[in-house]
mmCIF file of C-alpha atoms and ligand atoms in Angstrom:
data_model
loop_
_atom_site.group_PDB
_atom_site.id
_atom_site.type_symbol
_atom_site.label_atom_id
_atom_site.label_comp_id
_atom_site.label_asym_id
_atom_site.label_seq_id
_atom_site.Cartn_x
_atom_site.Cartn_y
_atom_site.Cartn_z
ATOM 1 C CA UNK A 18 156.826 62.498 84.477
ATOM 2 C CA UNK A 19 156.067 65.865 85.593
ATOM 3 C CA UNK A 20 153.624 65.859 82.603
ATOM 4 C CA UNK A 21 152.011 63.428 84.128
ATOM 5 C CA UNK A 22 152.361 64.981 88.072
ATOM 6 C CA UNK A 23 151.277 68.026 86.574
ATOM 7 C CA UNK A 24 148.399 66.698 85.204
ATOM 8 C CA UNK A 25 147.445 64.842 88.423
ATOM 9 C CA UNK A 26 147.963 68.294 90.520
ATOM 10 C CA UNK A 27 145.457 70.255 88.560
ATOM 11 C CA UNK A 28 142.591 67.502 88.930
ATOM 12 C CA UNK A 29 143.403 67.809 92.838
ATOM 13 C CA UNK A 30 143.601 71.339 92.891
ATOM 14 C CA UNK A 31 140.256 71.305 90.956
ATOM 15 C CA UNK A 32 138.448 69.622 93.293
ATOM 16 C CA UNK A 33 139.473 71.485 96.215
ATOM 17 C CA UNK A 34 136.537 72.886 98.168
ATOM 18 C CA UNK A 35 138.274 74.759 101.639
ATOM 19 C CA UNK A 36 141.219 76.735 102.315
ATOM 20 C CA UNK A 37 142.124 74.360 105.010
ATOM 21 C CA UNK A 38 142.062 71.627 101.424
ATOM 22 C CA UNK A 39 144.085 73.388 99.388
ATOM 23 C CA UNK A 40 147.032 74.360 102.826
ATOM 24 C CA UNK A 41 147.239 71.136 102.668
ATOM 25 C CA UNK A 42 148.071 70.548 98.885
ATOM 26 C CA UNK A 43 151.269 73.113 98.811
ATOM 27 C CA UNK A 44 152.636 70.716 101.319
ATOM 28 C CA UNK A 45 151.398 67.894 99.427
ATOM 29 C CA UNK A 46 153.371 70.230 96.311
ATOM 30 C CA UNK A 47 156.000 72.146 98.183
ATOM 31 C CA UNK A 48 156.477 70.624 101.896
ATOM 32 C CA UNK A 49 160.067 70.151 102.906
ATOM 33 C CA UNK A 50 158.981 66.104 102.285
ATOM 34 C CA UNK A 51 156.526 66.892 98.723
ATOM 35 C CA UNK A 52 156.655 65.979 95.873
ATOM 36 C CA UNK A 53 158.840 68.752 93.991
ATOM 37 C CA UNK A 54 161.667 68.607 96.968
ATOM 38 C CA UNK A 55 161.292 65.298 96.245
ATOM 39 C CA UNK A 56 162.352 65.963 92.965
ATOM 40 C CA UNK A 57 164.596 68.872 92.576
ATOM 41 C CA UNK A 58 167.478 66.106 95.460
ATOM 42 C CA UNK A 59 166.753 63.804 92.523
ATOM 43 C CA UNK A 60 167.620 65.436 90.513
ATOM 44 C CA UNK A 61 171.994 64.446 91.363
ATOM 45 C CA UNK A 62 171.654 61.278 90.652
ATOM 46 C CA UNK A 63 170.945 61.779 86.644
ATOM 47 C CA UNK A 64 173.941 62.422 84.816
ATOM 48 C CA UNK A 65 175.119 65.277 84.161
ATOM 49 C CA UNK A 66 173.934 66.038 80.328
ATOM 50 C CA UNK A 67 170.766 65.851 81.466
ATOM 51 C CA UNK A 68 170.938 67.233 84.384
ATOM 52 C CA UNK A 69 170.603 70.912 83.988
ATOM 53 C CA UNK A 70 167.133 69.789 81.361
ATOM 54 C CA UNK A 71 165.648 68.022 83.940
ATOM 55 C CA UNK A 72 166.673 70.603 86.425
ATOM 56 C CA UNK A 73 164.721 73.752 84.102
ATOM 57 C CA UNK A 74 161.492 71.455 84.133
ATOM 58 C CA UNK A 75 161.221 70.609 87.527
ATOM 59 C CA UNK A 76 161.805 73.951 88.566
ATOM 60 C CA UNK A 77 159.187 75.363 85.814
ATOM 61 C CA UNK A 78 156.309 73.274 87.611
ATOM 62 C CA UNK A 79 157.371 74.532 90.368
ATOM 63 C CA UNK A 80 156.935 77.646 89.928
ATOM 64 C CA UNK A 81 153.404 77.089 88.042
ATOM 65 C CA UNK A 82 151.791 75.331 91.096
ATOM 66 C CA UNK A 83 153.274 77.431 93.714
ATOM 67 C CA UNK A 84 151.466 80.418 91.228
ATOM 68 C CA UNK A 85 148.130 78.656 91.246
ATOM 69 C CA UNK A 86 147.651 77.934 94.595
ATOM 70 C CA UNK A 87 148.298 81.358 95.378
ATOM 71 C CA UNK A 88 145.646 81.847 91.982
ATOM 72 C CA UNK A 89 143.818 79.307 94.022
ATOM 73 C CA UNK A 90 144.352 80.871 97.596
ATOM 74 C CA UNK A 91 143.054 84.558 96.855
ATOM 75 C CA UNK A 92 139.588 83.592 94.715
ATOM 76 C CA UNK A 93 138.944 80.720 98.055
ATOM 77 C CA UNK A 94 139.929 83.520 100.701
ATOM 78 C CA UNK A 95 137.346 85.800 98.618
ATOM 79 C CA UNK A 96 134.649 83.925 98.371
ATOM 80 C CA UNK A 97 133.910 82.718 101.164
ATOM 81 C CA UNK A 98 134.608 86.554 102.333
ATOM 82 C CA UNK A 99 131.582 87.064 100.280
ATOM 83 C CA UNK A 100 129.556 84.557 101.321
ATOM 84 C CA UNK A 101 130.524 85.723 105.019
ATOM 85 C CA UNK A 102 129.086 88.592 104.174
ATOM 86 C CA UNK A 103 125.965 87.861 102.597
ATOM 87 C CA UNK A 104 125.094 85.728 105.474
ATOM 88 C CA UNK A 105 125.971 89.268 106.867
ATOM 89 C CA UNK A 106 123.910 91.638 105.423
ATOM 90 C CA UNK A 107 121.058 93.071 106.561
ATOM 91 C CA UNK A 108 117.851 93.801 104.144
ATOM 92 C CA UNK A 109 117.367 97.365 105.024
ATOM 93 C CA UNK A 110 114.021 96.075 102.634
ATOM 94 C CA UNK A 111 112.088 94.205 105.296
ATOM 95 C CA UNK A 112 109.333 97.328 107.246
ATOM 96 C CA UNK A 113 110.483 97.751 110.913
ATOM 97 C CA UNK A 114 109.137 96.752 114.129
ATOM 98 C CA UNK A 115 107.831 99.810 115.946
ATOM 99 C CA UNK A 116 108.338 100.469 119.280
ATOM 100 C CA UNK A 117 105.185 100.999 121.054
ATOM 101 C CA UNK A 118 104.778 103.902 123.405
ATOM 102 C CA UNK A 119 103.443 103.593 127.068
ATOM 103 C CA UNK A 120 101.777 105.602 128.967
ATOM 104 C CA UNK A 121 101.403 106.272 132.245
ATOM 105 C CA UNK A 122 98.346 103.611 134.404
ATOM 106 C CA UNK A 123 96.400 105.645 135.764
ATOM 107 C CA UNK A 124 96.226 105.509 139.311
ATOM 108 C CA UNK A 125 100.066 107.191 138.825
ATOM 109 C CA UNK A 126 97.771 109.957 136.468
ATOM 110 C CA UNK A 127 95.395 110.921 139.205
ATOM 111 C CA UNK A 128 97.458 110.306 141.435
ATOM 112 C CA UNK A 129 99.114 113.332 140.043
ATOM 113 C CA UNK A 130 96.282 115.207 139.506
ATOM 114 C CA UNK A 131 95.086 115.195 143.537
ATOM 115 C CA UNK A 132 98.801 116.104 143.754
ATOM 116 C CA UNK A 133 98.963 118.805 142.030
ATOM 117 C CA UNK A 134 96.133 120.496 142.891
ATOM 118 C CA UNK A 135 97.366 120.172 146.621
ATOM 119 C CA UNK A 136 101.130 120.996 145.786
ATOM 120 C CA UNK A 137 99.651 124.764 144.131
ATOM 121 C CA UNK A 138 97.694 125.398 148.381
ATOM 122 C CA UNK A 139 100.988 125.248 149.068
ATOM 123 C CA UNK A 140 101.515 121.251 150.670
ATOM 124 C CA UNK A 141 104.996 119.755 150.239
ATOM 125 C CA UNK A 142 105.046 115.499 150.164
ATOM 126 C CA UNK A 143 105.685 113.180 152.042
ATOM 127 C CA UNK A 144 106.288 110.136 152.120
ATOM 128 C CA UNK A 145 106.215 106.463 154.900
ATOM 129 C CA UNK A 146 107.336 103.290 155.358
ATOM 130 C CA UNK A 147 104.574 100.974 154.120
ATOM 131 C CA UNK A 148 105.629 98.096 156.527
ATOM 132 C CA UNK A 149 104.660 99.771 159.123
ATOM 133 C CA UNK A 150 105.082 100.036 163.090
ATOM 134 C CA UNK A 151 101.400 99.182 165.441
ATOM 135 C CA UNK A 152 102.600 101.837 167.441
ATOM 136 C CA UNK A 153 102.493 104.708 164.145
ATOM 137 C CA UNK A 154 99.550 102.336 162.463
ATOM 138 C CA UNK A 155 97.401 102.019 165.208
ATOM 139 C CA UNK A 156 98.658 103.297 168.614
ATOM 140 C CA UNK A 157 99.867 106.741 167.364
ATOM 141 C CA UNK A 158 96.509 107.841 166.143
ATOM 142 C CA UNK A 159 94.800 107.122 168.796
ATOM 143 C CA UNK A 160 93.161 104.072 167.545
ATOM 144 C CA UNK A 161 92.744 102.025 171.162
ATOM 145 C CA UNK A 162 93.590 98.074 170.756
ATOM 146 C CA UNK A 163 90.219 96.583 170.885
ATOM 147 C CA UNK A 164 89.323 98.789 167.912
ATOM 148 C CA UNK A 165 88.151 97.199 164.609
ATOM 149 C CA UNK A 166 90.018 98.199 162.538
ATOM 150 C CA UNK A 167 93.062 95.736 164.014
ATOM 151 C CA UNK A 168 91.433 92.760 163.752
ATOM 152 C CA UNK A 169 93.704 89.665 161.458
ATOM 153 C CA UNK A 170 90.594 90.045 159.778
ATOM 154 C CA UNK A 171 91.890 93.513 158.213
ATOM 155 C CA UNK A 172 95.396 93.855 158.812
ATOM 156 C CA UNK A 173 98.042 91.613 157.408
ATOM 157 C CA UNK A 174 100.483 91.319 160.859
ATOM 158 C CA UNK A 175 103.895 90.512 160.265
ATOM 159 C CA UNK A 176 105.539 90.281 163.563
ATOM 160 C CA UNK A 177 102.613 91.447 166.956
ATOM 161 C CA UNK A 178 104.466 94.662 166.304
ATOM 162 C CA UNK A 179 104.834 95.406 162.870
ATOM 163 C CA UNK A 180 101.714 96.114 160.087
ATOM 164 C CA UNK A 181 101.626 96.672 156.646
ATOM 165 C CA UNK A 182 99.934 100.248 156.983
ATOM 166 C CA UNK A 183 96.574 99.816 156.490
ATOM 167 C CA UNK A 184 96.138 103.680 155.746
ATOM 168 C CA UNK A 185 98.779 106.362 155.250
ATOM 169 C CA UNK A 186 97.712 107.741 157.984
ATOM 170 C CA UNK A 187 101.203 106.418 160.230
ATOM 171 C CA UNK A 188 102.187 109.451 157.754
ATOM 172 C CA UNK A 189 100.805 111.903 159.754
ATOM 173 C CA UNK A 190 103.013 111.119 163.098
ATOM 174 C CA UNK A 191 106.425 110.583 161.561
ATOM 175 C CA UNK A 192 106.174 113.976 160.339
ATOM 176 C CA UNK A 193 104.616 115.769 162.975
ATOM 177 C CA UNK A 194 107.531 113.792 165.478
ATOM 178 C CA UNK A 195 110.065 115.024 163.450
ATOM 179 C CA UNK A 196 108.976 118.604 163.078
ATOM 180 C CA UNK A 197 107.585 121.319 164.547
ATOM 181 C CA UNK A 198 104.632 123.910 162.928
ATOM 182 C CA UNK A 199 103.001 125.252 161.079
ATOM 183 C CA UNK A 200 102.860 121.931 158.459
ATOM 184 C CA UNK A 201 100.709 121.347 155.609
ATOM 185 C CA UNK A 202 101.888 118.335 153.210
ATOM 186 C CA UNK A 203 100.596 115.056 151.430
ATOM 187 C CA UNK A 204 101.898 111.686 151.532
ATOM 188 C CA UNK A 205 100.233 109.472 148.669
ATOM 189 C CA UNK A 206 101.612 106.190 148.971
ATOM 190 C CA UNK A 207 100.211 102.409 148.481
ATOM 191 C CA UNK A 208 98.572 100.568 152.016
ATOM 192 C CA UNK A 209 97.877 97.497 151.913
ATOM 193 C CA UNK A 210 93.982 95.356 153.643
ATOM 194 C CA UNK A 211 93.162 91.840 154.456
ATOM 195 C CA UNK A 212 90.694 92.469 151.839
ATOM 196 C CA UNK A 213 89.402 91.021 148.067
ATOM 197 C CA UNK A 214 86.852 91.347 145.825
ATOM 198 C CA UNK A 215 85.975 93.864 142.904
ATOM 199 C CA UNK A 216 85.899 96.991 145.225
ATOM 200 C CA UNK A 217 88.290 96.270 146.981
ATOM 201 C CA UNK A 218 91.960 94.818 146.327
ATOM 202 C CA UNK A 219 94.827 93.954 149.740
ATOM 203 C CA UNK A 220 97.801 96.628 148.578
ATOM 204 C CA UNK A 221 96.239 100.168 147.412
ATOM 205 C CA UNK A 222 96.792 103.543 147.667
ATOM 206 C CA UNK A 223 95.219 106.806 149.872
ATOM 207 C CA UNK A 224 96.632 109.593 149.577
ATOM 208 C CA UNK A 225 97.007 112.203 153.020
ATOM 209 C CA UNK A 226 96.887 115.202 153.575
ATOM 210 C CA UNK A 227 97.844 116.927 156.324
ATOM 211 C CA UNK A 228 97.728 120.934 158.355
ATOM 212 C CA UNK A 229 98.927 122.394 161.974
ATOM 213 C CA UNK A 230 98.726 125.755 162.843
ATOM 214 C CA UNK A 231 98.005 128.259 165.001
ATOM 215 C CA UNK A 232 94.677 129.087 165.046
ATOM 216 C CA UNK A 233 93.828 125.922 162.212
ATOM 217 C CA UNK A 234 89.662 125.885 162.072
ATOM 218 C CA UNK A 235 86.788 123.612 160.614
ATOM 219 C CA UNK A 236 86.876 126.607 157.801
ATOM 220 C CA UNK A 237 90.512 125.992 156.727
ATOM 221 C CA UNK A 238 89.210 122.037 156.248
ATOM 222 C CA UNK A 239 86.069 122.915 154.706
ATOM 223 C CA UNK A 240 87.907 125.450 152.257
ATOM 224 C CA UNK A 241 90.590 123.855 151.394
ATOM 225 C CA UNK A 242 88.968 120.174 150.005
ATOM 226 C CA UNK A 243 85.416 122.024 148.865
ATOM 227 C CA UNK A 244 88.991 123.736 145.905
ATOM 228 C CA UNK A 245 90.337 119.430 146.070
ATOM 229 C CA UNK A 246 86.745 118.858 144.613
ATOM 230 C CA UNK A 247 86.079 121.554 142.021
ATOM 231 C CA UNK A 248 89.489 121.921 140.616
ATOM 232 C CA UNK A 249 89.284 117.484 140.921
ATOM 233 C CA UNK A 250 85.253 117.244 139.546
ATOM 234 C CA UNK A 251 84.682 120.585 137.672
ATOM 235 C CA UNK A 252 83.692 124.113 139.688
ATOM 236 C CA UNK A 253 79.712 123.349 139.211
ATOM 237 C CA UNK A 254 80.593 120.075 141.708
ATOM 238 C CA UNK A 255 77.522 120.284 144.576
ATOM 239 C CA UNK A 256 80.465 119.433 147.890
ATOM 240 C CA UNK A 257 78.810 118.023 151.612
ATOM 241 C CA UNK A 258 80.038 116.911 155.028
ATOM 242 C CA UNK A 259 78.544 114.425 156.448
ATOM 243 C CA UNK A 260 79.531 113.775 160.677
ATOM 244 C CA UNK A 261 81.533 110.309 161.092
ATOM 245 C CA UNK A 262 84.348 108.816 163.156
ATOM 246 C CA UNK A 263 88.080 108.762 163.362
ATOM 247 C CA UNK A 264 89.262 108.094 166.334
ATOM 248 C CA UNK A 265 92.640 109.428 165.459
ATOM 249 C CA UNK A 266 90.182 113.578 164.713
ATOM 250 C CA UNK A 267 87.578 115.543 165.920
ATOM 251 C CA UNK A 268 84.856 116.143 164.787
ATOM 252 C CA UNK A 269 84.716 113.789 162.015
ATOM 253 C CA UNK A 270 84.265 114.048 158.391
ATOM 254 C CA UNK A 271 83.155 112.397 155.615
ATOM 255 C CA UNK A 272 82.750 114.194 152.642
ATOM 256 C CA UNK A 273 79.924 113.495 149.994
ATOM 257 C CA UNK A 274 80.694 114.827 146.263
ATOM 258 C CA UNK A 275 77.126 115.472 144.188
ATOM 259 C CA UNK A 276 77.413 112.356 141.315
ATOM 260 C CA UNK A 277 78.893 114.245 138.625
ATOM 261 C CA UNK A 278 77.423 110.281 136.312
ATOM 262 C CA UNK A 279 73.574 111.211 136.461
ATOM 263 C CA UNK A 280 74.099 114.888 137.296
ATOM 264 C CA UNK A 281 72.696 113.723 140.480
ATOM 265 C CA UNK A 282 69.642 112.883 139.491
ATOM 266 C CA UNK A 283 70.432 109.194 141.258
ATOM 267 C CA UNK A 284 71.589 106.299 138.886
ATOM 268 C CA UNK A 285 73.716 102.533 139.685
ATOM 269 C CA UNK A 286 76.937 104.369 140.427
ATOM 270 C CA UNK A 287 75.206 106.804 143.327
ATOM 271 C CA UNK A 288 72.739 104.046 144.032
ATOM 272 C CA UNK A 289 70.103 106.517 143.451
ATOM 273 C CA UNK A 290 72.074 108.633 146.151
ATOM 274 C CA UNK A 291 73.001 111.370 143.489
ATOM 275 C CA UNK A 292 76.064 111.758 145.825
ATOM 276 C CA UNK A 293 79.546 110.145 146.016
ATOM 277 C CA UNK A 294 81.958 109.411 149.113
ATOM 278 C CA UNK A 295 84.911 110.506 147.640
ATOM 279 C CA UNK A 296 86.859 111.538 151.225
ATOM 280 C CA UNK A 297 88.085 110.453 155.195
ATOM 281 C CA UNK A 298 88.468 114.354 157.076
ATOM 282 C CA UNK A 299 88.658 116.048 160.559
ATOM 283 C CA UNK A 300 90.038 118.462 163.329
ATOM 284 C CA UNK A 301 93.527 116.388 164.313
ATOM 285 C CA UNK A 302 92.078 115.398 167.823
ATOM 286 C CA UNK A 303 94.210 116.405 170.490
ATOM 287 C CA UNK A 304 95.295 113.300 171.306
ATOM 288 C CA UNK A 305 97.179 112.532 168.491
ATOM 289 C CA UNK A 306 98.758 116.316 169.599
ATOM 290 C CA UNK A 307 100.149 115.474 172.360
ATOM 291 C CA UNK A 308 100.568 112.050 171.226
ATOM 292 C CA UNK A 309 103.582 113.774 169.800
ATOM 293 C CA UNK A 310 104.335 116.687 171.848
ATOM 294 C CA UNK A 311 102.387 118.963 170.257
ATOM 295 C CA UNK A 312 100.277 121.141 172.477
ATOM 296 C CA UNK A 313 96.945 121.332 171.720
ATOM 297 C CA UNK A 314 95.562 124.794 173.144
ATOM 298 C CA UNK A 315 98.197 125.764 171.152
ATOM 299 C CA UNK A 316 97.694 124.304 168.171
ATOM 300 C CA UNK A 317 94.877 122.185 165.767
ATOM 301 C CA UNK A 318 94.973 121.476 162.396
ATOM 302 C CA UNK A 319 93.427 118.956 159.958
ATOM 303 C CA UNK A 320 93.714 116.354 158.667
ATOM 304 C CA UNK A 321 92.319 114.138 155.655
ATOM 305 C CA UNK A 322 92.113 110.802 153.270
ATOM 306 C CA UNK A 323 91.794 109.424 150.761
ATOM 307 C CA UNK A 324 91.540 106.310 148.023
ATOM 308 C CA UNK A 325 93.095 107.063 145.001
ATOM 309 C CA UNK A 326 91.297 103.507 142.615
ATOM 310 C CA UNK A 327 88.458 104.459 144.328
ATOM 311 C CA UNK A 328 88.286 108.506 142.763
ATOM 312 C CA UNK A 329 90.153 105.863 139.187
ATOM 313 C CA UNK A 330 86.958 104.476 139.157
ATOM 314 C CA UNK A 331 84.025 106.552 139.637
ATOM 315 C CA UNK A 332 86.327 109.256 137.525
ATOM 316 C CA UNK A 333 87.224 107.174 135.197
ATOM 317 C CA UNK A 334 83.138 104.955 135.710
ATOM 318 C CA UNK A 335 84.980 101.068 136.193
ATOM 319 C CA UNK A 336 83.306 99.285 138.188
ATOM 320 C CA UNK A 337 86.369 96.336 138.919
ATOM 321 C CA UNK A 338 89.315 97.594 140.961
ATOM 322 C CA UNK A 339 91.495 94.046 139.653
ATOM 323 C CA UNK A 340 91.326 96.262 135.847
ATOM 324 C CA UNK A 341 94.291 98.724 137.831
ATOM 325 C CA UNK A 342 96.652 95.452 138.057
ATOM 326 C CA UNK A 343 95.793 92.853 136.153
ATOM 327 C CA UNK A 344 98.269 95.133 134.029
ATOM 328 C CA UNK A 345 95.886 94.351 130.301
ATOM 329 C CA UNK A 346 97.847 96.448 128.016
ATOM 330 C CA UNK A 347 94.149 97.030 125.716
ATOM 331 C CA UNK A 348 93.083 98.680 129.376
ATOM 332 C CA UNK A 349 95.573 100.366 130.220
ATOM 333 C CA UNK A 350 95.592 102.181 126.232
ATOM 334 C CA UNK A 351 91.894 103.502 127.083
ATOM 335 C CA UNK A 352 93.682 106.736 129.243
HETATM 336 N N1 DAH B 1 92.989 106.516 157.242
HETATM 337 C C1 DAH B 1 91.340 106.804 156.900
HETATM 338 C C2 DAH B 1 90.982 105.274 156.147
HETATM 339 O O1 DAH B 1 92.330 105.320 155.618
HETATM 340 C C3 DAH B 1 91.226 108.007 156.558
HETATM 341 C C4 DAH B 1 91.073 109.781 156.452
HETATM 342 C C5 DAH B 1 90.137 109.550 157.217
HETATM 343 C C6 DAH B 1 92.529 109.847 157.317
HETATM 344 C C7 DAH B 1 90.403 110.673 157.935
HETATM 345 C C8 DAH B 1 92.610 111.112 157.273
HETATM 346 C C9 DAH B 1 91.709 111.368 158.086
HETATM 347 O O2 DAH B 1 93.777 111.867 157.570
HETATM 348 O O3 DAH B 1 91.109 112.339 158.832
HETATM 349 O O4 DAH B 1 90.021 105.252 155.585
#
């Protein structure tokens, strides 16, 4: 009887695969209603002289089963742990994944190069909103209602009175309204115009500049912008001031630099003229000074504005503005 039982138990123990099977086997043999518990209970029905020997056999078997179950449990647990460790292990011989280096966008680079030059000349940096009131973008800058720049073709209107700023010039007005002269700052930022081709993007960047004090003259304007051009494009770069018109400056000028690509011999970029237009500027119109409550008899100043994309395109000989915004890493990696 107990030899059979021992064999059956060993067969079942052999075929065990996991810990849950082991728990069931332990219950089957040693549980309250288990086989060995029943065997022990049945001893009382044996004749007294057989009871002692039978009791010893059953107890021996019970101890054996217990110790073998314990041993099996320990080995199943060890196996399970080993399998888990193997599945979670890291192969430290695999080659690593490199994170790749980022770099500054060419527009950010040109923007900070320009800003650095003006900061060294004592200009501070101001900002203004991109969603702007018509009043600041046009009205107070002396741009009349019938000016072509206000046409729906060029300006993104949010409502009758609100636009996406078409230039950084409204920052001039905002700063002048909240501060008294002397003023000397630049205002970099995004601007928007309803226009798109290889040299125009509906969103682009400008840097505005303004300097106001007593006795500021056109000579100061020329000196500051000359210094800027020489720092930005090289000390031997030719500079030319051409008469122009902007409603918020009087007189107004456009500033050209000698084409550094062909050394003014004439090329595709300068359209064979030897000159590149880089900047608009002028003496702040007295009407604008009055609009912000400054006395034009006491104060004067100059303003200027330039497009960052244009300068970056000239500097790096890029012929399509869309390359700046495509986010193609092959393009961006070159700067
Ligand atoms: N706001 C002008 C534009 O977007 C650029 C400009 C010209 C700014 C002359 C100025 C300036 O401050 O004096 O075309």
